[in-house]
PDB file of C-alpha atoms in Angstrom:
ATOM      1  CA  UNK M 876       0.000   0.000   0.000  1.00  0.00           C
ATOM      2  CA  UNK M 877       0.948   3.582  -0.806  1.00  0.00           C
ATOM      3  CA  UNK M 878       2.956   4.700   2.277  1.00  0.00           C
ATOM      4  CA  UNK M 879       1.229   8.030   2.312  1.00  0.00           C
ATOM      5  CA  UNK M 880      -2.304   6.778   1.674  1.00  0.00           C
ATOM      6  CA  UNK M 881      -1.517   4.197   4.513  1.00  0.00           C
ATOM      7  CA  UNK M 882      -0.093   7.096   7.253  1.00  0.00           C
ATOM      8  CA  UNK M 883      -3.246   9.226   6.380  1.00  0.00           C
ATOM      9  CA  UNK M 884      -5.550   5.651   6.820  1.00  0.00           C
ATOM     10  CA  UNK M 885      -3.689   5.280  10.067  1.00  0.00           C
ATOM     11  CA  UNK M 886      -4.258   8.879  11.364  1.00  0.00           C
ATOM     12  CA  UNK M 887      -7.828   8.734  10.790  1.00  0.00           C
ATOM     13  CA  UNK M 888      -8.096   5.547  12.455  1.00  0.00           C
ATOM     14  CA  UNK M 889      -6.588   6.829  16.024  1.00  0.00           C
ATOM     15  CA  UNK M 890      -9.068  10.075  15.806  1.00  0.00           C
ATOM     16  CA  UNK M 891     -11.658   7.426  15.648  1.00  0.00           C
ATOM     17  CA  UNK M 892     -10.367   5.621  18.653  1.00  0.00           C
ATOM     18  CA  UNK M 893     -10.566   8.309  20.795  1.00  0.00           C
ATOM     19  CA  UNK M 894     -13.607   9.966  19.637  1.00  0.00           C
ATOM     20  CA  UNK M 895     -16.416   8.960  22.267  1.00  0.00           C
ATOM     21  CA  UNK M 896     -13.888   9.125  24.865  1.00  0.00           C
ATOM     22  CA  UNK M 897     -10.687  10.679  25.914  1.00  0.00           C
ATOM     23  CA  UNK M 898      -8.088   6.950  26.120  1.00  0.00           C
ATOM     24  CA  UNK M 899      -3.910   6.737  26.535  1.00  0.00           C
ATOM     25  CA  UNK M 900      -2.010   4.391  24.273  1.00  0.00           C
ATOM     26  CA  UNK M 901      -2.296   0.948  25.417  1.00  0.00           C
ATOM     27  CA  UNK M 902      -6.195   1.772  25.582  1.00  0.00           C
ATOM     28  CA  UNK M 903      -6.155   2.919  22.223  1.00  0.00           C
ATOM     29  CA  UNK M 904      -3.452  -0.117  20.881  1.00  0.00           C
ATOM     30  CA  UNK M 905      -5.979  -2.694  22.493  1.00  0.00           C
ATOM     31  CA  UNK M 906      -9.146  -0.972  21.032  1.00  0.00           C
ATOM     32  CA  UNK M 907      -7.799  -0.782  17.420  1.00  0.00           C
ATOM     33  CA  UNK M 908      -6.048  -4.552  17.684  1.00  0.00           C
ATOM     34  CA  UNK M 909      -9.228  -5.886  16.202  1.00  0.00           C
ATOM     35  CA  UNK M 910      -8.872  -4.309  13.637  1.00  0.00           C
ATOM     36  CA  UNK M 911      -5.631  -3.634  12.849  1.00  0.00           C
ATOM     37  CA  UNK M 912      -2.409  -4.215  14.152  1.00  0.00           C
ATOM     38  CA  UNK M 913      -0.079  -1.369  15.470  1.00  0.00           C
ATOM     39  CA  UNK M 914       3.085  -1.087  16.810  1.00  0.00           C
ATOM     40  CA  UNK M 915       3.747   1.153  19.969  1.00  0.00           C
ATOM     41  CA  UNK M 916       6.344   3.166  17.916  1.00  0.00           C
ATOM     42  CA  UNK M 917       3.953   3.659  15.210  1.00  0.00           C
ATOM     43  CA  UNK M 918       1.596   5.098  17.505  1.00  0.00           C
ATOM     44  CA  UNK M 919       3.350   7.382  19.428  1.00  0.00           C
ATOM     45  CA  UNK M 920       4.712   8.791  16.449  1.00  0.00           C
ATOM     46  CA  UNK M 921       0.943   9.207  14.925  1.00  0.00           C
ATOM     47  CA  UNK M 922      -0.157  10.381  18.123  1.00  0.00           C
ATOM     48  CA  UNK M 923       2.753  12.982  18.227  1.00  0.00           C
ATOM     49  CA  UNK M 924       1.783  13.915  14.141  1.00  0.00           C
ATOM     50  CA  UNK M 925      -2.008  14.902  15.392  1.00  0.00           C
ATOM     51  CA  UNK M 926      -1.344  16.773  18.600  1.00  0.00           C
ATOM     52  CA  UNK M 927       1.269  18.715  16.278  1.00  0.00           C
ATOM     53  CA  UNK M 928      -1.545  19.176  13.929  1.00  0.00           C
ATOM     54  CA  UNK M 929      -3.195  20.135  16.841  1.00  0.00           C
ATOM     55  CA  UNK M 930      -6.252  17.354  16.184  1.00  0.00           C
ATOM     56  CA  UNK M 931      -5.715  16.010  19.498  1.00  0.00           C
ATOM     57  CA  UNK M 932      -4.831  17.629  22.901  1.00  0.00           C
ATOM     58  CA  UNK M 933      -2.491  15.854  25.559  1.00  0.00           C
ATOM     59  CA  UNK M 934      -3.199  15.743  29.232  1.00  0.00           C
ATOM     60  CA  UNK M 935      -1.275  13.656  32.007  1.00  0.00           C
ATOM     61  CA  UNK M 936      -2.580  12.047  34.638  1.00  0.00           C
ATOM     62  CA  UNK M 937      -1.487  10.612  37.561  1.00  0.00           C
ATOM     63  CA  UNK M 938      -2.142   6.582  37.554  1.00  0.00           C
ATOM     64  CA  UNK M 939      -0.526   4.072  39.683  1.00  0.00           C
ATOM     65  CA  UNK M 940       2.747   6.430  40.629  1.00  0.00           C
ATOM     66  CA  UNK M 941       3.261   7.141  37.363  1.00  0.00           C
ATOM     67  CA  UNK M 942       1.902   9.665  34.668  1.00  0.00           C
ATOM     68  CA  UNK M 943      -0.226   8.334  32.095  1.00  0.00           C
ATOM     69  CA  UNK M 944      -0.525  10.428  28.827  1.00  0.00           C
ATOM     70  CA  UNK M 945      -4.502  10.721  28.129  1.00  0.00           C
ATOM     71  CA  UNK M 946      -5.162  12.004  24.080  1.00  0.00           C
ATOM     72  CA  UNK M 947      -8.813  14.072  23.908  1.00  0.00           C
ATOM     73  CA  UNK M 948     -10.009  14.818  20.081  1.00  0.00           C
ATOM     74  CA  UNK M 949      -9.817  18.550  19.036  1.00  0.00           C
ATOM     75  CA  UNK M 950     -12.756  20.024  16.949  1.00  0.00           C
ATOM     76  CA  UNK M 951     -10.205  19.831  14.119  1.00  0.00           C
ATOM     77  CA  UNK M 952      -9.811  15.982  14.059  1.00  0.00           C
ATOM     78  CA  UNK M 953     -13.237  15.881  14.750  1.00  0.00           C
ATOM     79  CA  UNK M 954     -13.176  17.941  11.164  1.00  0.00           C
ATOM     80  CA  UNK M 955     -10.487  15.686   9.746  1.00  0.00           C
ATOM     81  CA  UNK M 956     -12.801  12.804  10.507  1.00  0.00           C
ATOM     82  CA  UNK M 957     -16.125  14.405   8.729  1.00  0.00           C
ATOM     83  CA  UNK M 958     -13.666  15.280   5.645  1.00  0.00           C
ATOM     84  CA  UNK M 959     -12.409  11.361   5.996  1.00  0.00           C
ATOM     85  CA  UNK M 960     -15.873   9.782   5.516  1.00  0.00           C
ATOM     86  CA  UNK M 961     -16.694  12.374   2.201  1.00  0.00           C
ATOM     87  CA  UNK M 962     -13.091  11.336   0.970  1.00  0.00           C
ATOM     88  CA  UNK M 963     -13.557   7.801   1.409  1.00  0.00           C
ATOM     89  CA  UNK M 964     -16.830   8.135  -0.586  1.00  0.00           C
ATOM     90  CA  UNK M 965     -14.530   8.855  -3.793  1.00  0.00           C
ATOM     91  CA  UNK M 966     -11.901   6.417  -3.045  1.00  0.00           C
ATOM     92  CA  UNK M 967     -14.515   3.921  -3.419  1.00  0.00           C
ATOM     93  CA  UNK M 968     -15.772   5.554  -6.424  1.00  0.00           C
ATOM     94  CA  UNK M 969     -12.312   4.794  -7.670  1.00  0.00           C
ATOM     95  CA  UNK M 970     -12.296   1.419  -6.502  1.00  0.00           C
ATOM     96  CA  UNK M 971     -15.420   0.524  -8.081  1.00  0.00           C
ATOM     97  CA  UNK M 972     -13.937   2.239 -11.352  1.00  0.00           C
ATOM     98  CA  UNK M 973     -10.900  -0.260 -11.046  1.00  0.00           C
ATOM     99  CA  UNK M 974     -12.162  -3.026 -10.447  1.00  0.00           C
ATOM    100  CA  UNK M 975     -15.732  -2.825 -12.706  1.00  0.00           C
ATOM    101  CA  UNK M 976     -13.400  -5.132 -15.685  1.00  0.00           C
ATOM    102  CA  UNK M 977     -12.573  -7.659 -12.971  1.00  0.00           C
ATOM    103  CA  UNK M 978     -16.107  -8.916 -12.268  1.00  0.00           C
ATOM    104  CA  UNK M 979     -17.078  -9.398 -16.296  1.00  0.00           C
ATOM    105  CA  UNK M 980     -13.984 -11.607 -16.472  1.00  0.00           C
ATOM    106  CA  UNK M 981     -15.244 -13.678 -14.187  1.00  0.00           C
TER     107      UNK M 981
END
């Protein structure tokens, strides 16, 4: 897969996880592992692309003795999600468009 069409799949996909509710990155890992799988390194790096983007905001909380990074949705990747869904209406436009000659062959 395109790398760039997969980072910007991958963004979209941790706004999503923390949509309903504010969640830290093992939270979000184990949400998403159903449905993809992600590497801690890949996430933290995502997470660190969005809050630079400023489509996420960061707050720590105490948990345990330690502090615990908690990621709350911004009204912009709340934005970037609503743009997502009418974007992903095309790419399957194009997808149908692709493959249309596949399914006469068959």
């Amino acid at each position: 897969m395109d790398i760039q069409l997969k980072r910007g799949l991958l963004d979209v996909c941790v706004l999503a996880a923390i949509k309903n509710e504010d969640s830290y990155g093992y939270q979000i890992l184990k949400d998403m592992k159903p449905y993809l799988e992600l590497s801690e390194s890949t996430l933290y790096t995502i997470l660190k692309r969005l809050e630079n983007a400023s489509m996420l905001k960061v707050r720590s909380v105490e948990h345990e003795g330690r502090l615990r990074k908690y990621y709350h949705i911004t009204k912009q990747g709340l934005a970037r999600l609503e743009e997502f869904k009418e974007d992903w209406k095309e790419i399957l436009s194009i997808y149908n468009y692709i493959t249309r000659e596949d399914s006469s062959h068959e």
